[in-house]
Amino acid sequence: MAAALIGSVGFYEPSLETFTAYLERLEQFFIANDIGQYAADATEAIKKAADKKKVAVIISVMGSKTYNTLRDLCSPTAPKDK
C-alpha cells in the first residue's frame, strides 16, 4: 500500500499565480513526497524513470484547461512524450 501524500498542489490557476510560482510549489511537493528523486550517482535509466514520474504527476494535477493548452502546443506529440 502506498504511503499517503503530504500536501497537495492543486490545479494551475493563471489568475492566481505565475506558472513559475506553480512549478516552484510543485517541486516542493515532489521533494516532500519523494517523487522523482534520485541519488547524485544514479544511472541514466533511474534518472529517466524519475523524470517520467514527475511528468505523470504534473500532467495529472495541472487541470484540464492547462492540459488542453499543453496538448495543443505539443501536437502531434503527446505531452507525456515531450
Short mmCIF file of C-alpha atoms in Angstrom, two decimals:
data_model
loop_
_atom_site.label_atom_id
_atom_site.label_comp_id
_atom_site.label_asym_id
_atom_site.label_seq_id
_atom_site.Cartn_x
_atom_site.Cartn_y
_atom_site.Cartn_z
CA MET A 1 0.00 0.00 0.00
CA ALA A 2 1.34 3.43 -0.96
CA ALA A 3 2.01 5.99 1.73
CA ALA A 4 -0.30 8.99 1.96
CA LEU A 5 0.95 12.09 0.19
CA ILE A 6 1.97 15.17 2.11
CA GLY A 7 0.06 18.26 0.99
CA SER A 8 -1.45 18.90 -2.41
CA VAL A 9 -0.63 21.06 -5.39
CA GLY A 10 -4.00 21.70 -6.98
CA PHE A 11 -4.71 22.97 -10.47
CA TYR A 12 -2.71 25.74 -12.06
CA GLU A 13 -4.78 28.93 -11.92
CA PRO A 14 -3.18 31.64 -14.11
CA SER A 15 -5.30 34.33 -12.48
CA LEU A 16 -3.83 33.44 -9.06
CA GLU A 17 -0.14 32.78 -9.74
CA THR A 18 2.51 32.67 -12.42
CA PHE A 19 3.45 29.34 -13.93
CA THR A 20 6.92 29.78 -12.45
CA ALA A 21 5.41 30.05 -8.96
CA TYR A 22 3.28 26.98 -9.64
CA LEU A 23 6.36 25.00 -10.70
CA GLU A 24 8.18 26.10 -7.53
CA ARG A 25 5.32 24.76 -5.41
CA LEU A 26 5.20 21.58 -7.48
CA GLU A 27 8.93 20.98 -6.99
CA GLN A 28 8.47 21.26 -3.22
CA PHE A 29 5.59 18.79 -3.44
CA PHE A 30 7.92 16.40 -5.30
CA ILE A 31 10.59 16.75 -2.62
CA ALA A 32 8.16 16.35 0.29
CA ASN A 33 6.72 13.20 -1.25
CA ASP A 34 9.96 11.75 -2.64
CA ILE A 35 8.60 11.85 -6.21
CA GLY A 36 11.22 11.63 -8.93
CA GLN A 37 14.14 11.96 -6.54
CA TYR A 38 17.38 10.06 -7.10
CA ALA A 39 20.95 9.88 -5.81
CA ALA A 40 23.67 12.00 -7.41
CA ASP A 41 25.32 8.86 -8.81
CA ALA A 42 22.09 7.42 -10.29
CA THR A 43 22.19 5.76 -13.67
CA GLU A 44 20.58 7.37 -16.71
CA ALA A 45 17.81 4.75 -16.56
CA ILE A 46 16.97 5.74 -12.97
CA LYS A 47 17.02 9.45 -13.88
CA LYS A 48 14.73 8.83 -16.86
CA ALA A 49 12.27 6.85 -14.73
CA ALA A 50 12.28 9.61 -12.09
CA ASP A 51 11.60 12.27 -14.72
CA LYS A 52 8.79 10.16 -16.18
CA LYS A 53 7.17 10.01 -12.74
CA LYS A 54 7.38 13.81 -12.37
CA VAL A 55 5.79 14.27 -15.81
CA ALA A 56 2.94 11.91 -14.88
CA VAL A 57 2.29 13.84 -11.67
CA ILE A 58 2.32 17.29 -13.25
CA ILE A 59 0.01 16.17 -16.07
CA SER A 60 -2.40 14.68 -13.55
CA VAL A 61 -2.55 17.79 -11.33
CA MET A 62 -2.38 20.67 -13.80
CA GLY A 63 -6.08 20.81 -14.62
CA SER A 64 -7.95 20.24 -17.84
CA LYS A 65 -7.71 23.77 -19.22
CA THR A 66 -3.92 23.89 -18.83
CA TYR A 67 -3.57 20.32 -20.12
CA ASN A 68 -5.59 21.15 -23.24
CA THR A 69 -3.32 24.13 -23.91
CA LEU A 70 -0.26 21.92 -23.40
CA ARG A 71 -1.72 19.31 -25.73
CA ASP A 72 -2.28 21.88 -28.44
CA LEU A 73 1.27 23.19 -28.09
CA CYS A 74 2.79 19.69 -28.23
CA SER A 75 0.65 18.38 -31.09
CA PRO A 76 1.08 15.98 -32.78
CA THR A 77 3.25 14.56 -29.97
CA ALA A 78 1.55 13.70 -26.68
CA PRO A 79 2.69 15.85 -23.71
CA LYS A 80 3.86 12.75 -21.83
CA ASP A 81 6.34 12.08 -24.65
CA LYS A 82 7.98 15.50 -24.52
#
